[in-house]
Amino acid sequence: MNSTVILIQCADRTGLVASVAKVLAAYSLNIEAMREYVDVEASLFFARLSCSGSLSDGQHLLEDLKEKLPQDASVIINPPSPKKLAVLVTKEYHCLGDILSRNFFKTPETDVCAVIGNHDYLRDFTEGFNVPYYHVTTEDKSKEAFEEEVQQILDRYNPDYLVLAKFMRILSPEFLAHYPNRVINIHHSFLPAFAGAHPYRRAFERGVKLIGATAHFVTPELDAGPIISQQTIKIDHTYTVAQMVEAGQEVEKTVLNRALKLVARDQVFISGNKTIVFE
Amino acid sequence: MNSTVILIQCADRTGLVASVAKVLAAYSLNIEAMREYVDVEASLFFARLSCSGSLSDGQHLLEDLKEKLPQDASVIINPPSPKKLAVLVTKEYHCLGDILSRNFFKTPETDVCAVIGNHDYLRDFTEGFNVPYYHVTTEDKSKEAFEEEVQQILDRYNPDYLVLAKFMRILSPEFLAHYPNRVINIHHSFLPAFAGAHPYRRAFERGVKLIGATAHFVTPELDAGPIISQQTIKIDHTYTVAQMVEAGQEVEKTVLNRALKLVARDQVFISGNKTIVFE
Amino acid sequence: MNSTVILIQCADRTGLVASVAKVLAAYSLNIEAMREYVDVEASLFFARLSCSGSLSDGQHLLEDLKEKLPQDASVIINPPSPKKLAVLVTKEYHCLGDILSRNFFKTPETDVCAVIGNHDYLRDFTEGFNVPYYHVTTEDKSKEAFEEEVQQILDRYNPDYLVLAKFMRILSPEFLAHYPNRVINIHHSFLPAFAGAHPYRRAFERGVKLIGATAHFVTPELDAGPIISQQTIKIDHTYTVAQMVEAGQEVEKTVLNRALKLVARDQVFISGNKTIVFE
Amino acid sequence: MNSTVILIQCADRTGLVASVAKVLAAYSLNIEAMREYVDVEASLFFARLSCSGSLSDGQHLLEDLKEKLPQDASVIINPPSPKKLAVLVTKEYHCLGDILSRNFFKTPETDVCAVIGNHDYLRDFTEGFNVPYYHVTTEDKSKEAFEEEVQQILDRYNPDYLVLAKFMRILSPEFLAHYPNRVINIHHSFLPAFAGAHPYRRAFERGVKLIGATAHFVTPELDAGPIISQQTIKIDHTYTVAQMVEAGQEVEKTVLNRALKLVARDQVFISGNKTIVFE
């Protein structure tokens, strides 16, 4: 059965849903599911439609939709799938293992093209899943040089998204500028609590009764980008920092996996520093 | 600012969203939020729209919408609010207290008209909130006679919904037939586990690690009606039945409150034995 | 059946459990449940024991235990119950309603002696539960004068704990010094995120996907005291600040209620800026 | 630093904690953490102690403890670690991938010795982690013959526990009798709801708002053995059966992982048809 997915982002104004619906009806596309949201403060309209019916001329539909929508509207018809992912890691394997297991069995929406580590520690593990591994050390070189090497590898693959799967380095604004809204990080706290380094140690010192994880898009400001998914779990006074790390890893895996699915299925829009997630 | 809420339920067919959107545009109503769902197995379409713009002639809009929709479509424009609630109780106060506290401060969507108890135990408590309390004993009378008395009281108030807030009697199909899809129960287990009597005792005996609560519409089959909301909490081997009861009461309150809000805000549709909840 | 509860807090050293167990055996007290914890960094030992068996001479047992424990050990045998609570409020009723409903039915571990509001708004509500209400305005007076008035009322009741049930004023260190480790606050965020004013507004602006609540002991540093209980719930981009407030109130009630039960049942110890909670 | 773990299970009677504490003190073992529980209905005592101090003669301590405890007491000092696991699978990889990733990096408490599948589907995946894979088809043979083959493989490894990581066959009571309390299953529902086949399909049909997973010891009665760990997640009316399966897999992984850790760390006791979990 044919299914057409349409993503729209534009300035808000009266009658947008009606305009879109009318165009689609003219193409005999039946709206099966539609999610829309208006960010009132920003006066922006976001919609994700999935339609049944055979679409013969996507280019023509695109033009018709754009004509009826505010200028500068972003309209995407049937966004490409699977999304190509490059994964950056340091030494922790739990998020990477989760991503690579899924990838080994060819889940429909993502395709891992390469893993890059600033240590060589996860090479054997990664290659066991038949995925290329690149070791780029940070030693004896500037940050610029390190990022330059990483980017040269990435350029060979042209990934849709970079996934920081417990990558323990901070990327420069210059590097990030090459991948706007395309770098996804998993942070091991329920942001904005414990942004930055050593969140579990700080959670221990504060005596919190919950720990958590946050998947977010990376922006130049550390741990401050648009949040995609978050989850917490209960702990108690008996947890050492090491036990928090271990318990937290389960949550990190779950949250990052959730975020990657949502992004890869084109269910996530970005509005300023927030996400709109059509779950 | 004017806001118009429209509820639609009808047989599914191609182009329903477009038809509705076109009619609304003709009335200069701007769709601000729209949730729709197609129950594919039942071939039913459900939608909840909220629109901005001034509606001068609701009756005319209703006719126009019905004309464009399949025959027998149910269309409701600006459903009445607040919903009038009658609450049936036995001896447990926690759900009732939660409902009456809210009612005391006149929450916009519900209005408690009466509390009926099969014991007199909760009279003082209820009257402290300035709500009338009726004691209808089940002693020395048939179930029919009991239900007849209850119904006579209800007839004075004509409530939109009956809330069984830990009402520990089973209502007859004949009684329920007067309130189709209008009786809401809180059951103290995560249904379908532990339907029927003594769920906490049975949870204890089974050694489960979770207990929960379920708010559902009441149908003639015991604890088998459409589920509106459910939640669980973690317990462990140290919990006695009494401790499960106590911990469970917190969840019961939260779940019943959630269900009542959803229903009162017209976010819940019923499709066969399931609910569609536009959260 | 007789049950003896013993609370111990002292410097840690080898053999404490054995020492305690030996003393109790000499009194024919059978340890039915025992929870203990060593805060390694602070080198402090905490224990809560409940024993069966008839205790004829508590004073003698106390002396025997103290003799076997490090000097300055705090030992409490059968702590007094119920705990007397005074509740401070502003205008929100949800936490207060929950506390007063429970109190109306005389739950065993707490007894609400008075409610003090810096507005008169919750008087009728409180008095409907047969609890005295005191209005102490903050207008036209210094903070010192306000707190002096509050304290004069409290002096009449001599409460074990002050509960800040959405009391929207900051109490001075001088005031707090009269109630060390005896003031419990409910804060409407998952601390340390969004400490201070307007947590929901800031949660909205940050675009978090979880909101939560934290019950904690109050210390001079704002929202930084020992945390007793925390919980989060999932939200999404559609939540306005008002909807966060509403959803959050459910969590606030649940978390505060949980914290009060734990404290009133003597399951909470304080070690520096953390709590030890023997759940 | 030396640490001694002691596990005790025996008939309950007065003074057990004191007896144990006295013996340990005589060996200069300091009780650092102790969890105990009395199953009152069964009159059974369970304890897990961890002690610091150097233990020179474990056999002697064992005898001394047994002398002071009721006859037939089970006492284990420093239970062997890691636990050897054999994993049985069918075609789903998510739980297996989680177990094998951890195993690849040699987590301290478990060691996977073999994976046995009733299909050959997961061979490459398993062997990529350097773990032997055995395919035992169920085709063209009796259940007895199948189980006989499985057992012959297991006999080579002598595993401590069998893990049914989405193994979709029911094992006979005769087979299970060889591994009493040593077979752990992950069931894809919050038991006792939806025991048996097709839990997600049945969850879909019932219209539940939660799905979940349960890790339990396997007994001859299907899905009725002692529960070790359970978790639920929220779903809604839009979830198809396939989406429930996908969302559920995340929970299955987490719950099975949790159960395996608890068992491997000797934190789980079995009392009749329940577990005691000292978390």
Coordinates of N, CA, C and O in Angstrom, one line a residue, chain A residues 243, chain C residues 34 36, chain D residues 3-9 17 20 24 31-37 45-51 74 76 78-79 81 83 261-269 276-279:
Chain A
Q243 N 27.2 2.9 41.3 CA 25.9 2.2 41.1 C 24.9 3.2 40.4 O 24.1 2.7 39.6
Chain C
M34 N 15.1 -4.8 60.5 CA 16.2 -3.9 60.8 C 16.8 -3.4 59.5 O 17.0 -4.1 58.6
E36 N 19.9 -0.7 58.3 CA 21.0 0.1 58.8 C 21.7 0.6 57.6 O 21.6 0.1 56.5
Chain D
S3 N 35.8 -8.5 51.7 CA 34.4 -8.4 51.9 C 33.8 -9.8 51.9 O 34.1 -10.6 51.0
T4 N 33.0 -10.1 52.9 CA 32.4 -11.5 53.0 C 30.9 -11.3 52.9 O 30.3 -10.5 53.6
V5 N 30.3 -12.1 51.9 CA 28.8 -12.1 51.8 C 28.3 -13.4 52.4 O 28.9 -14.5 52.1
I6 N 27.3 -13.3 53.2 CA 26.6 -14.4 53.8 C 25.2 -14.5 53.5 O 24.5 -13.5 53.7
L7 N 24.7 -15.6 53.0 CA 23.3 -15.8 52.7 C 22.7 -16.8 53.6 O 23.2 -17.9 53.8
I8 N 21.6 -16.5 54.3 CA 21.0 -17.4 55.2 C 19.5 -17.5 54.9 O 18.8 -16.6 54.6
Q9 N 19.0 -18.8 55.0 CA 17.6 -19.0 54.8 C 17.3 -20.2 55.8 O 17.9 -21.2 55.8
V17 N 18.9 -12.8 64.5 CA 19.8 -11.7 64.2 C 20.9 -11.6 65.2 O 22.1 -11.5 64.9
V20 N 23.4 -14.6 64.9 CA 24.3 -14.4 63.7 C 25.3 -13.3 64.0 O 26.5 -13.5 63.8
L24 N 29.5 -13.6 64.1 CA 30.3 -12.8 63.2 C 31.3 -11.9 64.0 O 32.4 -11.7 63.6
I31 N 29.6 -6.2 60.3 CA 28.4 -6.2 59.4 C 28.3 -4.8 58.8 O 28.0 -3.8 59.5
E32 N 28.5 -4.7 57.5 CA 28.5 -3.4 56.9 C 27.1 -3.1 56.3 O 26.6 -2.0 56.3
A33 N 26.4 -4.2 55.8 CA 25.1 -4.0 55.3 C 24.4 -5.3 55.6 O 24.9 -6.4 55.4
M34 N 23.1 -5.2 56.1 CA 22.4 -6.4 56.4 C 21.0 -6.2 55.9 O 20.4 -5.2 56.2
R35 N 20.4 -7.1 55.2 CA 19.0 -7.1 54.9 C 18.4 -8.4 55.3 O 19.0 -9.5 55.1
E36 N 17.3 -8.3 56.0 CA 16.6 -9.5 56.4 C 15.1 -9.4 56.3 O 14.6 -8.3 56.2
Y37 N 14.5 -10.5 56.1 CA 13.0 -10.5 56.0 C 12.5 -11.8 56.5 O 13.0 -12.9 56.4
F45 N 12.9 -17.3 57.6 CA 13.8 -16.1 57.8 C 14.8 -16.1 56.7 O 15.3 -17.2 56.3
F46 N 15.0 -15.0 56.1 CA 16.0 -14.8 55.0 C 16.9 -13.6 55.4 O 16.4 -12.6 55.8
A47 N 18.1 -13.8 55.1 CA 19.1 -12.7 55.4 C 20.2 -12.7 54.4 O 20.6 -13.7 53.9
R48 N 20.7 -11.5 54.1 CA 21.9 -11.3 53.3 C 22.7 -10.3 54.0 O 22.3 -9.2 54.2
L49 N 23.9 -10.7 54.4 CA 24.8 -9.8 55.1 C 26.1 -9.6 54.3 O 26.6 -10.5 53.6
S50 N 26.6 -8.4 54.3 CA 27.9 -8.2 53.8 C 28.8 -7.6 54.9 O 28.4 -6.6 55.5
C51 N 29.9 -8.2 55.1 CA 30.8 -7.9 56.2 C 32.2 -7.5 55.7 O 32.7 -8.0 54.7
S74 N 19.9 -23.1 55.5 CA 20.8 -23.0 54.4 C 21.7 -21.8 54.6 O 21.2 -20.6 54.8
I76 N 25.2 -19.9 53.1 CA 26.2 -19.8 52.0 C 27.1 -18.7 52.3 O 26.7 -17.5 52.5
N78 N 30.2 -16.4 50.9 CA 30.8 -16.0 49.6 C 30.4 -16.9 48.4 O 31.1 -17.7 47.9
P79 N 29.1 -16.8 48.0 CA 28.6 -17.6 46.9 C 29.5 -17.4 45.6 O 30.0 -16.3 45.4
S81 N 31.1 -16.6 42.1 CA 30.8 -15.5 41.1 C 32.0 -15.6 40.1 O 33.1 -15.8 40.5
K83 N 28.3 -16.0 37.8 CA 27.4 -17.1 37.5 C 27.5 -17.4 36.1 O 27.6 -16.5 35.2
K261 N 20.9 -9.3 36.9 CA 21.9 -8.7 37.9 C 21.5 -9.0 39.3 O 22.4 -9.3 40.1
L262 N 20.2 -8.9 39.6 CA 19.8 -9.2 41.0 C 20.1 -10.6 41.4 O 20.6 -10.9 42.5
V263 N 19.8 -11.6 40.5 CA 20.1 -13.0 40.7 C 21.6 -13.2 40.8 O 22.1 -13.9 41.7
A264 N 22.3 -12.7 39.9 CA 23.8 -12.9 39.8 C 24.5 -12.4 41.0 O 25.6 -12.9 41.4
R265 N 23.9 -11.3 41.6 CA 24.5 -10.7 42.8 C 24.0 -11.3 44.1 O 24.1 -10.8 45.2
D266 N 23.3 -12.4 44.0 CA 22.7 -13.1 45.2 C 21.8 -12.2 46.0 O 21.9 -12.3 47.2
Q267 N 21.0 -11.4 45.3 CA 20.1 -10.5 46.1 C 18.7 -11.1 46.1 O 17.8 -10.5 46.6
V268 N 18.5 -12.3 45.4 CA 17.1 -12.8 45.3 C 17.0 -14.1 46.0 O 17.8 -15.0 45.8
F269 N 16.0 -14.2 46.9 CA 15.7 -15.5 47.5 C 14.3 -15.9 47.0 O 13.5 -15.1 46.6
I276 N 12.0 -12.8 47.3 CA 12.4 -11.7 48.2 C 13.6 -11.1 47.5 O 14.6 -11.8 47.2
V277 N 13.5 -9.8 47.2 CA 14.6 -9.2 46.5 C 15.2 -8.1 47.3 O 14.5 -7.1 47.6
F278 N 16.4 -8.3 47.8 CA 17.1 -7.3 48.6 C 17.8 -6.3 47.7 O 18.9 -6.4 47.4
E279 N 17.0 -5.3 47.2 CA 17.6 -4.3 46.3 C 18.5 -3.3 47.0 O 18.3 -3.0 48.2

